[in-house]
Coordinates of C-alpha atoms and ligand atoms in Angstrom, one line a residue:
M227 CA -10.2 -26.7 31.5
N228 CA -8.6 -28.7 28.7
S229 CA -5.6 -27.3 26.8
S230 CA -7.6 -26.3 23.7
S231 CA -10.2 -24.3 25.6
S232 CA -8.2 -21.1 25.5
K233 CA -7.4 -21.2 21.8
N234 CA -8.9 -18.6 19.7
S235 CA -11.0 -21.1 17.7
Q236 CA -12.6 -22.5 20.9
S237 CA -13.7 -19.2 22.1
G238 CA -14.9 -18.3 18.6
T239 CA -12.4 -15.4 18.4
L240 CA -12.0 -13.7 15.1
P241 CA -9.2 -11.3 14.4
R242 CA -10.5 -7.8 14.9
H243 CA -7.7 -6.4 12.7
I244 CA -6.0 -8.1 9.8
A245 CA -2.9 -6.5 8.2
I246 CA -1.7 -7.8 4.8
I247 CA 1.5 -7.4 2.7
M248 CA 0.1 -8.0 -0.7
D249 CA 3.2 -9.4 -2.4
G250 CA 3.7 -11.3 -5.7
N251 CA 2.0 -9.2 -8.3
G252 CA 5.2 -8.9 -10.4
R253 CA 5.8 -12.7 -10.3
W254 CA 2.2 -13.4 -11.1
A255 CA 2.5 -11.3 -14.3
K256 CA 5.9 -12.7 -15.2
K257 CA 4.6 -16.3 -15.1
R258 CA 2.0 -15.2 -17.7
L259 CA 4.6 -13.3 -19.8
L260 CA 2.7 -10.1 -19.0
P261 CA 4.1 -6.7 -18.0
R262 CA 4.4 -6.2 -14.2
V263 CA 1.6 -3.7 -14.3
A264 CA -0.8 -6.4 -15.4
G265 CA 0.0 -8.1 -12.1
H266 CA -0.8 -4.9 -10.2
Q267 CA -4.1 -4.6 -12.1
A268 CA -5.0 -8.2 -11.2
G269 CA -3.9 -7.3 -7.6
V270 CA -6.7 -4.7 -7.5
E271 CA -9.3 -7.4 -8.1
A272 CA -7.9 -9.4 -5.1
V273 CA -8.1 -6.2 -3.0
R274 CA -11.8 -5.9 -3.9
G275 CA -12.5 -9.5 -3.0
T276 CA -10.6 -9.3 0.2
V277 CA -12.4 -6.1 1.3
E278 CA -15.7 -7.7 0.6
A279 CA -14.8 -10.9 2.4
C280 CA -13.6 -9.1 5.5
G281 CA -16.8 -7.0 5.6
K282 CA -18.9 -10.2 5.4
R283 CA -16.9 -11.8 8.2
N284 CA -17.3 -8.8 10.5
I285 CA -13.6 -8.0 10.6
E286 CA -13.3 -4.5 12.1
V287 CA -10.1 -3.3 10.5
L288 CA -8.2 -4.4 7.3
T289 CA -4.9 -2.8 6.7
L290 CA -3.3 -3.3 3.3
F291 CA 0.3 -2.4 2.3
A292 CA -0.1 -0.8 -1.1
F293 CA 3.2 1.0 -1.5
S294 CA 6.2 1.1 0.8
S295 CA 8.6 4.0 1.3
E296 CA 11.2 1.8 -0.4
N297 CA 9.1 1.1 -3.5
W298 CA 10.3 4.5 -4.9
R299 CA 13.5 2.6 -5.7
R300 CA 11.6 0.7 -8.5
P301 CA 11.9 1.9 -12.1
A302 CA 10.2 5.2 -12.6
S303 CA 7.9 3.7 -15.2
E304 CA 6.5 1.1 -12.7
V305 CA 6.2 3.8 -9.9
G306 CA 4.3 6.0 -12.4
L307 CA 1.9 3.2 -13.4
L308 CA 1.3 2.3 -9.7
M309 CA 0.4 5.9 -8.9
E310 CA -1.9 6.0 -11.9
L311 CA -3.6 2.8 -10.8
F312 CA -4.0 4.2 -7.3
V313 CA -5.7 7.3 -8.6
Q314 CA -8.0 5.4 -10.9
T315 CA -8.9 2.8 -8.3
L316 CA -9.7 5.4 -5.7
K317 CA -11.9 7.2 -8.1
R318 CA -13.7 4.1 -9.3
E319 CA -14.1 2.4 -5.9
V320 CA -14.8 5.1 -3.4
K321 CA -18.6 5.2 -4.1
R322 CA -18.8 1.4 -3.8
L323 CA -16.9 1.5 -0.5
H324 CA -19.1 4.2 0.8
S325 CA -22.3 2.3 -0.2
N326 CA -20.9 -0.7 1.6
N327 CA -20.5 1.3 4.8
V328 CA -16.6 1.1 4.6
R329 CA -14.6 3.8 6.3
L330 CA -11.4 4.5 4.4
R331 CA -8.2 5.7 6.0
V332 CA -4.8 6.2 4.3
I333 CA -1.6 6.1 6.3
G334 CA 1.9 7.1 5.1
E335 CA 3.8 10.1 4.0
R336 CA 1.3 11.5 1.5
S337 CA 3.0 14.8 0.8
A338 CA 5.2 12.9 -1.7
F339 CA 2.1 12.2 -3.8
D340 CA 0.8 14.3 -6.7
P341 CA -1.6 17.0 -5.3
K342 CA -4.5 15.5 -7.2
L343 CA -3.9 12.2 -5.6
Q344 CA -3.6 13.9 -2.2
A345 CA -6.9 15.7 -2.8
G346 CA -8.6 12.4 -3.9
I347 CA -7.4 10.7 -0.7
A348 CA -8.7 13.5 1.5
S349 CA -12.1 13.6 -0.1
A350 CA -12.5 9.8 0.0
E351 CA -11.6 9.9 3.7
E352 CA -14.0 12.7 4.3
M353 CA -16.9 11.0 2.4
T354 CA -16.5 7.8 4.3
K355 CA -15.5 9.0 7.8
D356 CA -18.8 8.3 9.5
N357 CA -19.3 4.9 8.1
T358 CA -19.6 2.2 10.7
G359 CA -18.7 -1.0 8.9
L360 CA -15.2 -2.2 8.0
T361 CA -12.3 0.3 8.5
L362 CA -10.1 -0.1 5.4
V363 CA -6.6 1.3 6.0
I364 CA -4.4 1.7 3.0
A365 CA -0.7 2.1 3.7
A366 CA 0.8 4.1 0.9
N367 CA 4.3 5.5 0.9
Y368 CA 4.3 4.0 4.4
G369 CA 7.3 2.7 6.3
G370 CA 7.3 1.4 9.9
R371 CA 10.5 3.3 10.6
W372 CA 9.0 6.5 9.2
D373 CA 5.9 6.0 11.4
I374 CA 8.0 5.7 14.6
A375 CA 10.3 8.6 13.5
Q376 CA 7.4 11.0 12.8
A377 CA 5.9 10.1 16.2
A378 CA 9.2 10.8 17.9
G379 CA 9.5 14.1 16.1
R380 CA 6.1 15.3 17.2
L381 CA 6.9 14.4 20.8
A382 CA 10.3 16.1 20.6
A383 CA 8.5 19.3 19.4
R384 CA 6.3 19.2 22.5
V385 CA 9.3 18.7 24.7
Q386 CA 11.0 21.6 23.0
A387 CA 7.9 23.8 23.5
G388 CA 8.0 23.0 27.2
Q389 CA 4.7 21.1 27.0
L390 CA 6.1 17.7 27.9
A391 CA 8.9 16.3 30.0
S392 CA 11.1 13.8 28.3
S393 CA 10.6 11.5 31.3
D394 CA 6.8 11.4 30.4
I395 CA 7.6 9.6 27.1
T396 CA 6.2 6.1 27.5
P397 CA 5.3 3.4 24.9
E398 CA 1.6 4.4 25.5
L399 CA 2.4 8.0 24.7
I400 CA 4.4 7.2 21.6
E401 CA 1.4 5.1 20.4
T402 CA -0.8 8.2 20.5
E403 CA 1.3 9.7 17.7
L404 CA 1.5 6.6 15.5
S405 CA -0.5 6.2 12.3
L406 CA -2.9 3.6 13.5
Y407 CA -3.7 5.3 16.8
G408 CA -7.3 4.7 17.9
L409 CA -7.6 1.4 16.0
P410 CA -7.1 -2.1 17.6
E411 CA -3.6 -3.5 17.0
P412 CA -3.4 -6.0 14.2
D413 CA -4.2 -9.5 15.5
L414 CA -3.4 -11.3 12.3
F415 CA -0.7 -10.5 9.7
I416 CA -0.7 -12.1 6.3
R417 CA 2.0 -12.0 3.7
T418 CA 1.4 -13.5 0.3
G419 CA 4.1 -14.2 -2.3
G420 CA 6.3 -16.6 -0.3
E421 CA 8.7 -14.1 1.3
Q422 CA 8.9 -14.3 5.1
R423 CA 9.8 -10.8 6.1
I424 CA 8.2 -7.6 7.3
S425 CA 9.7 -5.2 4.7
N426 CA 9.3 -2.2 7.0
F427 CA 5.5 -2.6 7.4
L428 CA 4.0 -2.0 10.8
L429 CA 7.1 -2.5 12.9
W430 CA 5.7 -1.2 16.2
Q431 CA 2.2 -2.5 15.9
L432 CA 3.1 -6.0 14.9
A433 CA 4.8 -6.7 18.3
Y434 CA 2.3 -9.4 19.3
T435 CA 0.5 -10.0 16.0
E436 CA 0.1 -13.6 14.8
L437 CA 2.1 -14.1 11.5
F438 CA 0.8 -16.1 8.6
F439 CA 2.9 -16.5 5.4
T440 CA 1.6 -18.1 2.2
D441 CA 3.2 -18.8 -1.2
V442 CA 0.0 -17.8 -3.0
L443 CA 0.7 -14.7 -5.1
W444 CA -1.4 -11.8 -4.3
P445 CA -3.6 -11.8 -7.4
D446 CA -4.5 -15.4 -6.7
F447 CA -5.5 -14.7 -3.1
K448 CA -9.1 -15.7 -2.6
Q449 CA -11.6 -16.0 0.2
S450 CA -10.5 -19.6 0.8
Q451 CA -7.0 -18.4 1.6
L452 CA -8.3 -15.7 3.8
D453 CA -10.4 -18.3 5.7
E454 CA -7.3 -20.5 5.9
A455 CA -5.4 -17.7 7.6
I456 CA -8.3 -16.9 9.9
A457 CA -8.5 -20.6 10.8
S458 CA -4.8 -20.7 11.5
F459 CA -5.2 -17.7 13.8
G460 CA -8.0 -19.6 15.6
R461 CA -5.6 -22.4 16.5
R462 CA -3.0 -20.2 18.1
Q463 CA -2.7 -19.5 21.8
R464 CA -1.8 -15.9 22.3
R465 CA 0.2 -15.6 25.5
F466 CA 1.5 -12.0 25.6
G467 CA 4.4 -13.0 27.8
R468 CA 2.4 -15.2 30.2
T469 CA 2.6 -19.0 30.5
G470 CA 0.2 -21.3 28.7
D471 CA -1.2 -22.4 32.0
Q472 CA -1.9 -18.8 33.1
V473 CA -3.7 -18.2 29.8
E474 CA -5.8 -21.3 30.2
Q475 CA -6.8 -20.2 33.7
G476 CA -7.8 -16.8 32.4
A477 CA -5.2 -15.0 34.5
Ligands
LIG791 C1 3.5 -6.2 -4.5 O1 3.9 -7.0 -5.6 C2 3.0 -4.9 -4.9 C3 3.8 -3.7 -4.6 C4 5.0 -3.8 -3.9 C5 3.4 -2.4 -5.1 P1 5.3 -6.9 -6.2 O2 5.3 -5.9 -7.3 O3 6.4 -6.6 -5.1 O4 5.5 -8.3 -6.8 P2 6.8 -9.2 -6.9 O5 7.3 -9.3 -5.4 O6 7.8 -8.5 -7.7 O7 6.4 -10.5 -7.4
LIG792 C1 6.4 -5.0 0.4 O1 6.7 -5.7 -0.8 C2 5.6 -3.7 0.0 C3 4.3 -3.9 -0.5 C4 3.7 -5.0 -0.7 C5 3.6 -2.7 -0.8 P1 8.1 -5.6 -1.6 O2 8.0 -6.5 -2.7 O3 8.4 -4.2 -1.8 O4 9.1 -6.1 -0.5 P2 10.6 -6.7 -0.6 O5 11.3 -5.6 -1.4 O6 10.5 -8.0 -1.4 O7 11.1 -6.9 0.8
LIG793 MG1 7.5 -7.9 -4.0

């Protein structure tokens, strides 16, 4: 077997799950002397295009980081506008998502949201829950540390109730309490906007994810950039701790 035969591209492997940190909205607006919110609005268009493109490419799961648990630190006016945009977008897009067979799932600490937004999220999830196309996961008020902490808290409660021994706690068991449980792990991570950091996104789940960073600002992210990231993924050899030779021999 030649050395390239085990690469993702040779075997025609597509990422099953793509996770994206959509960064650079503010700088996109600043370059145009527009208010930051205009960047977030333009970012919604990029979301629409990316969801459509992933659906067409038969990607199973797309997880988008929309609002981090640390984004509350922004000026109250920006947080308020982001929340409003979230509500409006949900309202406007849910029917389209549903008719495109998209299943919507929202992860993050949603109790911090306005009750109306919480209700909107619940009804959108309910409406789309049996759809069989792309699973679109929106991470809102999400933090990777929060995710692990809430899983630990739930397991601790079971230990306290005598339902579980602490010695039974394994990585596999912790996983059952994490937000993305039941979905394949992200294969490909993309961050736009030029920063090369994780910013408390999916800390646990990114353990073996292939990372792709681009300077393109999120509102400028188009299908061609998505394809570039997918092609880069295709050229990687995923070893999961094994040697390259082992992977090539299919061990
Ligand atoms: C990402 O764009 C969107 C959110 C965090 C909600 P930013 O708003 O972080 O854009 P920059 O990084 O300031 O350019
Ligand atoms: C990460 O972007 C969060 C989202 C895209 C929702 P940030 O812009 O908040 O990240 P930092 O602050 O530059 O690390
Ligand atoms: Mg940013």
